[in-house]
């Protein structure tokens, strides 16, 4: 089974801190994604990456950046954390050779609940 | 503009009865539709999917129906069980110009009461 691991389940950070959220997948997937989930707003795409060194903005990239130095690792960076970035952050991966047909599309990590105080 | 809409934020159903979760979409170019299930403090997990060229897909207690003319799909759970209580996300994707970005609805919270 594909495994997507997010390094922290819960984080509490102070306003203005630089925050790193790490995500690692073990199935050599090309595509990786960062979402945030908020009540009433569903899943919103922050950034995604199709390959090493590649990154593209999603729907809500402001206040975030990403890094993909290795294929298996996709990091989300909050340059200066703010209280409105308190949320559940979800990482996902997708293998191109698998695609979406007949399988479950994205594989998600367990999420990181970030609280910015 | 929301391309995938789940207009019911919540749904409550008695155990053993049918749960019907609805999803509407606006982009007629979507090729595939998926349903994900999410428990609190966990990531979403895949439930069932359907290609745009089909109108029904069934997997055990879960059936997804697609009505392309109405741009509507629904997830039926029969019979509903308390363990089905979760948030359900509808998602869709268009392959044209895309490399795999799912567009999600806002979710429907299902509560199945014993």
PDB file of C-alpha atoms in Angstrom:
ATOM      1  CA  UNK A   1       0.000   0.000   0.000  1.00  0.00           C
ATOM      2  CA  UNK A   2       1.071   3.523  -0.732  1.00  0.00           C
ATOM      3  CA  UNK A   3       1.973   5.364   2.364  1.00  0.00           C
ATOM      4  CA  UNK A   4       1.984   9.113   2.762  1.00  0.00           C
ATOM      5  CA  UNK A   5       3.506  10.226   6.033  1.00  0.00           C
ATOM      6  CA  UNK A   6       3.173  13.657   7.542  1.00  0.00           C
ATOM      7  CA  UNK A   7       5.791  14.259  10.173  1.00  0.00           C
ATOM      8  CA  UNK A   8       3.576  15.855  12.805  1.00  0.00           C
ATOM      9  CA  UNK A   9      -0.032  15.198  13.795  1.00  0.00           C
ATOM     10  CA  UNK A  10      -0.334  18.315  15.942  1.00  0.00           C
ATOM     11  CA  UNK A  11       1.674  21.522  15.971  1.00  0.00           C
ATOM     12  CA  UNK A  12       1.354  24.739  17.931  1.00  0.00           C
ATOM     13  CA  UNK A  13       3.340  27.710  16.662  1.00  0.00           C
ATOM     14  CA  UNK A  14       3.522  31.386  17.462  1.00  0.00           C
ATOM     15  CA  UNK A  15       2.570  34.191  15.126  1.00  0.00           C
ATOM     16  CA  UNK A  16       5.521  35.187  12.962  1.00  0.00           C
ATOM     17  CA  UNK A  17       7.338  31.874  13.249  1.00  0.00           C
ATOM     18  CA  UNK A  18       8.566  30.059  10.163  1.00  0.00           C
ATOM     19  CA  UNK A  19       6.853  26.685  10.020  1.00  0.00           C
ATOM     20  CA  UNK A  20       7.835  23.595   8.061  1.00  0.00           C
ATOM     21  CA  UNK A  21       5.332  20.821   7.367  1.00  0.00           C
ATOM     22  CA  UNK A  22       6.937  17.710   5.984  1.00  0.00           C
ATOM     23  CA  UNK A  23       5.391  15.023   3.805  1.00  0.00           C
ATOM     24  CA  UNK A  24       7.013  11.829   2.570  1.00  0.00           C
ATOM     25  CA  UNK A  25       5.592   9.167   0.248  1.00  0.00           C
ATOM     26  CA  UNK A  26       7.107   5.760  -0.345  1.00  0.00           C
ATOM     27  CA  UNK A  27       5.760   4.737  -3.758  1.00  0.00           C
ATOM     28  CA  UNK A  28       7.800   6.849  -6.146  1.00  0.00           C
ATOM     29  CA  UNK A  29       4.794   8.998  -7.047  1.00  0.00           C
ATOM     30  CA  UNK A  30       5.378  11.933  -9.343  1.00  0.00           C
ATOM     31  CA  UNK A  31       2.567  14.207  -8.182  1.00  0.00           C
ATOM     32  CA  UNK A  32       2.284  15.591  -4.683  1.00  0.00           C
ATOM     33  CA  UNK A  33      -0.173  18.079  -3.243  1.00  0.00           C
ATOM     34  CA  UNK A  34      -0.787  20.225  -0.191  1.00  0.00           C
ATOM     35  CA  UNK A  35      -4.342  21.029   0.885  1.00  0.00           C
ATOM     36  CA  UNK A  36      -5.869  22.699   3.878  1.00  0.00           C
ATOM     37  CA  UNK A  37      -9.207  21.720   5.292  1.00  0.00           C
ATOM     38  CA  UNK A  38     -11.393  24.202   7.115  1.00  0.00           C
ATOM     39  CA  UNK A  39     -14.995  23.804   8.338  1.00  0.00           C
ATOM     40  CA  UNK A  40     -17.443  24.896   5.685  1.00  0.00           C
ATOM     41  CA  UNK A  41     -14.697  25.418   3.113  1.00  0.00           C
ATOM     42  CA  UNK A  42     -13.783  21.832   2.282  1.00  0.00           C
ATOM     43  CA  UNK A  43     -10.379  20.977   0.852  1.00  0.00           C
ATOM     44  CA  UNK A  44      -8.512  23.818  -0.762  1.00  0.00           C
ATOM     45  CA  UNK A  45      -5.385  23.295  -2.835  1.00  0.00           C
ATOM     46  CA  UNK A  46      -2.367  25.318  -1.702  1.00  0.00           C
ATOM     47  CA  UNK A  47       0.465  24.066  -3.906  1.00  0.00           C
ATOM     48  CA  UNK A  48       1.277  21.025  -5.987  1.00  0.00           C
ATOM     49  CA  UNK A  49       4.289  19.516  -7.671  1.00  0.00           C
ATOM     50  CA  UNK A  50       4.602  17.253 -10.708  1.00  0.00           C
ATOM     51  CA  UNK A  51       8.243  16.420 -10.284  1.00  0.00           C
ATOM     52  CA  UNK A  52      11.394  17.225  -8.374  1.00  0.00           C
ATOM     53  CA  UNK A  53      12.137  20.949  -8.326  1.00  0.00           C
ATOM     54  CA  UNK A  54       8.764  21.662  -9.913  1.00  0.00           C
ATOM     55  CA  UNK A  55       5.998  23.514  -8.102  1.00  0.00           C
ATOM     56  CA  UNK A  56       2.802  25.218  -9.071  1.00  0.00           C
ATOM     57  CA  UNK A  57       0.386  27.393  -7.171  1.00  0.00           C
ATOM     58  CA  UNK A  58      -2.986  26.048  -6.258  1.00  0.00           C
ATOM     59  CA  UNK A  59      -6.039  28.055  -5.302  1.00  0.00           C
ATOM     60  CA  UNK A  60      -4.731  29.644  -2.101  1.00  0.00           C
ATOM     61  CA  UNK A  61      -0.913  29.922  -2.253  1.00  0.00           C
ATOM     62  CA  UNK A  62      -0.617  33.262  -0.439  1.00  0.00           C
ATOM     63  CA  UNK A  63       1.493  33.017   2.686  1.00  0.00           C
ATOM     64  CA  UNK A  64       2.901  29.637   1.718  1.00  0.00           C
ATOM     65  CA  UNK A  65       5.804  28.230  -0.231  1.00  0.00           C
ATOM     66  CA  UNK A  66       6.914  24.695  -1.003  1.00  0.00           C
ATOM     67  CA  UNK A  67      10.043  22.699  -1.613  1.00  0.00           C
ATOM     68  CA  UNK A  68      10.532  19.483  -3.554  1.00  0.00           C
ATOM     69  CA  UNK A  69      14.214  18.625  -3.566  1.00  0.00           C
ATOM     70  CA  UNK A  70      13.614  14.880  -3.658  1.00  0.00           C
ATOM     71  CA  UNK A  71      10.844  12.966  -5.342  1.00  0.00           C
ATOM     72  CA  UNK A  72       9.556  11.408  -2.155  1.00  0.00           C
ATOM     73  CA  UNK A  73       9.436  14.581  -0.067  1.00  0.00           C
ATOM     74  CA  UNK A  74       7.225  17.630  -0.427  1.00  0.00           C
ATOM     75  CA  UNK A  75       7.518  20.348   2.195  1.00  0.00           C
ATOM     76  CA  UNK A  76       5.060  23.135   2.905  1.00  0.00           C
ATOM     77  CA  UNK A  77       6.539  26.291   4.397  1.00  0.00           C
ATOM     78  CA  UNK A  78       4.702  29.029   6.224  1.00  0.00           C
ATOM     79  CA  UNK A  79       7.141  31.913   5.939  1.00  0.00           C
ATOM     80  CA  UNK A  80       5.603  33.910   8.793  1.00  0.00           C
ATOM     81  CA  UNK A  81       2.766  32.062  10.464  1.00  0.00           C
ATOM     82  CA  UNK A  82      -0.451  33.941  11.103  1.00  0.00           C
ATOM     83  CA  UNK A  83      -3.549  32.997  13.076  1.00  0.00           C
ATOM     84  CA  UNK A  84      -5.599  32.623   9.896  1.00  0.00           C
ATOM     85  CA  UNK A  85      -3.315  29.756   8.940  1.00  0.00           C
ATOM     86  CA  UNK A  86      -4.628  27.687  11.815  1.00  0.00           C
ATOM     87  CA  UNK A  87      -6.020  24.670   9.992  1.00  0.00           C
ATOM     88  CA  UNK A  88      -5.763  20.983   9.168  1.00  0.00           C
ATOM     89  CA  UNK A  89      -3.089  20.476   6.512  1.00  0.00           C
ATOM     90  CA  UNK A  90      -3.265  17.456   4.263  1.00  0.00           C
ATOM     91  CA  UNK A  91      -0.604  16.109   1.949  1.00  0.00           C
ATOM     92  CA  UNK A  92      -1.466  13.784  -0.943  1.00  0.00           C
ATOM     93  CA  UNK A  93       0.338  11.950  -3.714  1.00  0.00           C
ATOM     94  CA  UNK A  94      -0.609  10.436  -7.060  1.00  0.00           C
ATOM     95  CA  UNK A  95       1.375   8.185  -9.361  1.00  0.00           C
ATOM     96  CA  UNK A  96       1.071   8.929 -13.080  1.00  0.00           C
ATOM     97  CA  UNK A  97       1.464   5.288 -14.007  1.00  0.00           C
ATOM     98  CA  UNK A  98      -1.531   4.524 -11.858  1.00  0.00           C
ATOM     99  CA  UNK A  99      -3.627   7.536 -12.696  1.00  0.00           C
ATOM    100  CA  UNK A 100      -7.181   7.636 -11.504  1.00  0.00           C
ATOM    101  CA  UNK A 101      -8.765   4.791 -13.388  1.00  0.00           C
ATOM    102  CA  UNK A 102      -9.754   1.908 -11.194  1.00  0.00           C
ATOM    103  CA  UNK A 103      -7.850   3.074  -8.153  1.00  0.00           C
ATOM    104  CA  UNK A 104      -8.408   5.574  -5.451  1.00  0.00           C
ATOM    105  CA  UNK A 105      -6.921   8.653  -6.965  1.00  0.00           C
ATOM    106  CA  UNK A 106      -4.929  10.531  -4.402  1.00  0.00           C
ATOM    107  CA  UNK A 107      -3.474   8.921  -1.318  1.00  0.00           C
ATOM    108  CA  UNK A 108      -3.660  11.263   1.622  1.00  0.00           C
ATOM    109  CA  UNK A 109      -1.546  11.503   4.722  1.00  0.00           C
ATOM    110  CA  UNK A 110      -3.159  11.603   8.151  1.00  0.00           C
ATOM    111  CA  UNK A 111      -2.968  15.357   8.330  1.00  0.00           C
ATOM    112  CA  UNK A 112      -1.270  17.930  10.529  1.00  0.00           C
ATOM    113  CA  UNK A 113      -3.441  20.027  12.806  1.00  0.00           C
ATOM    114  CA  UNK A 114      -1.639  23.364  13.037  1.00  0.00           C
ATOM    115  CA  UNK A 115      -2.599  25.976  15.585  1.00  0.00           C
ATOM    116  CA  UNK A 116      -1.026  29.418  15.357  1.00  0.00           C
ATOM    117  CA  UNK A 117      -1.307  31.451  18.538  1.00  0.00           C
TER     118      UNK A 117
ATOM    119  CA  UNK B   1     -16.699  29.909  -8.885  1.00  0.00           C
ATOM    120  CA  UNK B   2     -17.255  26.532  -7.341  1.00  0.00           C
ATOM    121  CA  UNK B   3     -17.056  23.782  -9.938  1.00  0.00           C
ATOM    122  CA  UNK B   4     -18.051  21.008  -7.532  1.00  0.00           C
ATOM    123  CA  UNK B   5     -20.850  21.691  -5.095  1.00  0.00           C
ATOM    124  CA  UNK B   6     -22.166  19.755  -2.155  1.00  0.00           C
ATOM    125  CA  UNK B   7     -25.140  21.786  -1.064  1.00  0.00           C
ATOM    126  CA  UNK B   8     -25.944  19.840   2.078  1.00  0.00           C
ATOM    127  CA  UNK B   9     -23.399  20.440   4.821  1.00  0.00           C
ATOM    128  CA  UNK B  10     -24.880  17.674   6.942  1.00  0.00           C
ATOM    129  CA  UNK B  11     -27.140  14.645   6.780  1.00  0.00           C
ATOM    130  CA  UNK B  12     -28.568  12.482   9.555  1.00  0.00           C
ATOM    131  CA  UNK B  13     -29.819   8.948   8.878  1.00  0.00           C
ATOM    132  CA  UNK B  14     -31.037   6.056  10.985  1.00  0.00           C
ATOM    133  CA  UNK B  15     -28.932   2.911  11.054  1.00  0.00           C
ATOM    134  CA  UNK B  16     -30.079   0.403   8.438  1.00  0.00           C
ATOM    135  CA  UNK B  17     -31.658   3.024   6.200  1.00  0.00           C
ATOM    136  CA  UNK B  18     -30.291   4.476   2.988  1.00  0.00           C
ATOM    137  CA  UNK B  19     -27.964   7.473   2.982  1.00  0.00           C
ATOM    138  CA  UNK B  20     -27.959   9.598  -0.159  1.00  0.00           C
ATOM    139  CA  UNK B  21     -25.243  12.203  -0.566  1.00  0.00           C
ATOM    140  CA  UNK B  22     -25.528  14.590  -3.469  1.00  0.00           C
ATOM    141  CA  UNK B  23     -23.029  16.479  -5.573  1.00  0.00           C
ATOM    142  CA  UNK B  24     -23.487  18.918  -8.453  1.00  0.00           C
ATOM    143  CA  UNK B  25     -20.863  20.138 -10.877  1.00  0.00           C
ATOM    144  CA  UNK B  26     -20.605  22.829 -13.502  1.00  0.00           C
ATOM    145  CA  UNK B  27     -17.744  21.684 -15.745  1.00  0.00           C
ATOM    146  CA  UNK B  28     -19.049  19.330 -18.429  1.00  0.00           C
ATOM    147  CA  UNK B  29     -15.449  18.382 -19.277  1.00  0.00           C
ATOM    148  CA  UNK B  30     -14.858  16.422 -16.089  1.00  0.00           C
ATOM    149  CA  UNK B  31     -13.675  12.914 -16.925  1.00  0.00           C
ATOM    150  CA  UNK B  32     -13.849  11.240 -13.559  1.00  0.00           C
ATOM    151  CA  UNK B  33     -15.654  11.636 -10.281  1.00  0.00           C
ATOM    152  CA  UNK B  34     -14.589  10.303  -6.911  1.00  0.00           C
ATOM    153  CA  UNK B  35     -15.945  10.115  -3.397  1.00  0.00           C
ATOM    154  CA  UNK B  36     -13.697  10.355  -0.364  1.00  0.00           C
ATOM    155  CA  UNK B  37     -14.532   9.670   3.248  1.00  0.00           C
ATOM    156  CA  UNK B  38     -12.869  11.506   6.103  1.00  0.00           C
ATOM    157  CA  UNK B  39     -12.900  10.807   9.813  1.00  0.00           C
ATOM    158  CA  UNK B  40     -11.830  13.530  12.260  1.00  0.00           C
ATOM    159  CA  UNK B  41      -8.049  13.833  12.706  1.00  0.00           C
ATOM    160  CA  UNK B  42      -7.423  11.547   9.730  1.00  0.00           C
ATOM    161  CA  UNK B  43      -6.714  12.129   6.053  1.00  0.00           C
ATOM    162  CA  UNK B  44      -9.431  11.444   3.466  1.00  0.00           C
ATOM    163  CA  UNK B  45      -9.602   7.907   2.110  1.00  0.00           C
ATOM    164  CA  UNK B  46     -10.887   6.872  -1.273  1.00  0.00           C
ATOM    165  CA  UNK B  47     -14.328   5.334  -1.324  1.00  0.00           C
ATOM    166  CA  UNK B  48     -15.581   4.886  -4.871  1.00  0.00           C
ATOM    167  CA  UNK B  49     -15.215   6.473  -8.303  1.00  0.00           C
ATOM    168  CA  UNK B  50     -17.031   6.652 -11.600  1.00  0.00           C
ATOM    169  CA  UNK B  51     -15.953   7.482 -15.116  1.00  0.00           C
ATOM    170  CA  UNK B  52     -17.913  10.124 -16.998  1.00  0.00           C
ATOM    171  CA  UNK B  53     -18.856   7.530 -19.599  1.00  0.00           C
ATOM    172  CA  UNK B  54     -20.780   5.461 -17.072  1.00  0.00           C
ATOM    173  CA  UNK B  55     -23.937   6.141 -15.127  1.00  0.00           C
ATOM    174  CA  UNK B  56     -23.499   3.754 -12.234  1.00  0.00           C
ATOM    175  CA  UNK B  57     -20.760   2.090 -10.261  1.00  0.00           C
ATOM    176  CA  UNK B  58     -21.313  -0.221  -7.342  1.00  0.00           C
ATOM    177  CA  UNK B  59     -19.005  -1.507  -4.645  1.00  0.00           C
ATOM    178  CA  UNK B  60     -20.622  -3.418  -1.806  1.00  0.00           C
ATOM    179  CA  UNK B  61     -22.888  -1.092   0.155  1.00  0.00           C
ATOM    180  CA  UNK B  62     -21.779   1.916  -1.882  1.00  0.00           C
ATOM    181  CA  UNK B  63     -23.211   2.933  -5.243  1.00  0.00           C
ATOM    182  CA  UNK B  64     -22.473   6.085  -7.170  1.00  0.00           C
ATOM    183  CA  UNK B  65     -24.915   7.346  -9.805  1.00  0.00           C
ATOM    184  CA  UNK B  66     -23.999   9.876 -12.463  1.00  0.00           C
ATOM    185  CA  UNK B  67     -26.521  11.967 -14.381  1.00  0.00           C
ATOM    186  CA  UNK B  68     -24.502  13.873 -16.945  1.00  0.00           C
ATOM    187  CA  UNK B  69     -27.416  15.796 -18.395  1.00  0.00           C
ATOM    188  CA  UNK B  70     -28.177  17.177 -14.949  1.00  0.00           C
ATOM    189  CA  UNK B  71     -24.499  17.455 -13.998  1.00  0.00           C
ATOM    190  CA  UNK B  72     -25.341  15.604 -10.838  1.00  0.00           C
ATOM    191  CA  UNK B  73     -23.963  12.613  -9.008  1.00  0.00           C
ATOM    192  CA  UNK B  74     -25.022  10.890  -5.857  1.00  0.00           C
ATOM    193  CA  UNK B  75     -23.566   8.385  -3.435  1.00  0.00           C
ATOM    194  CA  UNK B  76     -25.923   5.805  -1.969  1.00  0.00           C
ATOM    195  CA  UNK B  77     -25.013   3.848   1.138  1.00  0.00           C
ATOM    196  CA  UNK B  78     -27.261   0.875   1.864  1.00  0.00           C
ATOM    197  CA  UNK B  79     -27.640  -0.112   4.617  1.00  0.00           C
ATOM    198  CA  UNK B  80     -26.119   2.730   6.578  1.00  0.00           C
ATOM    199  CA  UNK B  81     -24.023   1.823   9.602  1.00  0.00           C
ATOM    200  CA  UNK B  82     -22.802   3.952  12.523  1.00  0.00           C
ATOM    201  CA  UNK B  83     -19.231   3.486  11.266  1.00  0.00           C
ATOM    202  CA  UNK B  84     -20.236   5.364   8.111  1.00  0.00           C
ATOM    203  CA  UNK B  85     -20.485   8.558  10.147  1.00  0.00           C
ATOM    204  CA  UNK B  86     -17.866  10.831   8.596  1.00  0.00           C
ATOM    205  CA  UNK B  87     -17.440  13.760   6.221  1.00  0.00           C
ATOM    206  CA  UNK B  88     -17.854  12.767   2.577  1.00  0.00           C
ATOM    207  CA  UNK B  89     -16.146  14.750  -0.154  1.00  0.00           C
ATOM    208  CA  UNK B  90     -17.147  14.656  -3.777  1.00  0.00           C
ATOM    209  CA  UNK B  91     -14.280  15.314  -6.216  1.00  0.00           C
ATOM    210  CA  UNK B  92     -13.870  15.627  -9.969  1.00  0.00           C
ATOM    211  CA  UNK B  93     -11.085  15.869 -12.501  1.00  0.00           C
ATOM    212  CA  UNK B  94     -10.657  16.903 -16.107  1.00  0.00           C
ATOM    213  CA  UNK B  95      -7.693  15.406 -17.908  1.00  0.00           C
ATOM    214  CA  UNK B  96      -7.517  18.048 -20.614  1.00  0.00           C
ATOM    215  CA  UNK B  97      -4.538  20.220 -19.768  1.00  0.00           C
ATOM    216  CA  UNK B  98      -4.383  18.699 -16.316  1.00  0.00           C
ATOM    217  CA  UNK B  99      -1.896  16.340 -14.727  1.00  0.00           C
ATOM    218  CA  UNK B 100      -4.053  15.078 -11.928  1.00  0.00           C
ATOM    219  CA  UNK B 101      -5.620  17.885  -9.941  1.00  0.00           C
ATOM    220  CA  UNK B 102      -8.808  16.891  -8.200  1.00  0.00           C
ATOM    221  CA  UNK B 103     -11.378  19.567  -7.478  1.00  0.00           C
ATOM    222  CA  UNK B 104     -13.210  18.923  -4.229  1.00  0.00           C
ATOM    223  CA  UNK B 105     -16.606  19.902  -2.945  1.00  0.00           C
ATOM    224  CA  UNK B 106     -16.944  21.326   0.557  1.00  0.00           C
ATOM    225  CA  UNK B 107     -18.085  18.050   2.045  1.00  0.00           C
ATOM    226  CA  UNK B 108     -21.195  16.622   3.683  1.00  0.00           C
ATOM    227  CA  UNK B 109     -21.100  15.411   7.262  1.00  0.00           C
ATOM    228  CA  UNK B 110     -23.047  12.173   7.576  1.00  0.00           C
ATOM    229  CA  UNK B 111     -24.303  11.039  10.970  1.00  0.00           C
ATOM    230  CA  UNK B 112     -25.744   7.538  11.207  1.00  0.00           C
ATOM    231  CA  UNK B 113     -27.703   7.069  14.413  1.00  0.00           C
ATOM    232  CA  UNK B 114     -28.009   3.650  16.047  1.00  0.00           C
TER     233      UNK B 114
END
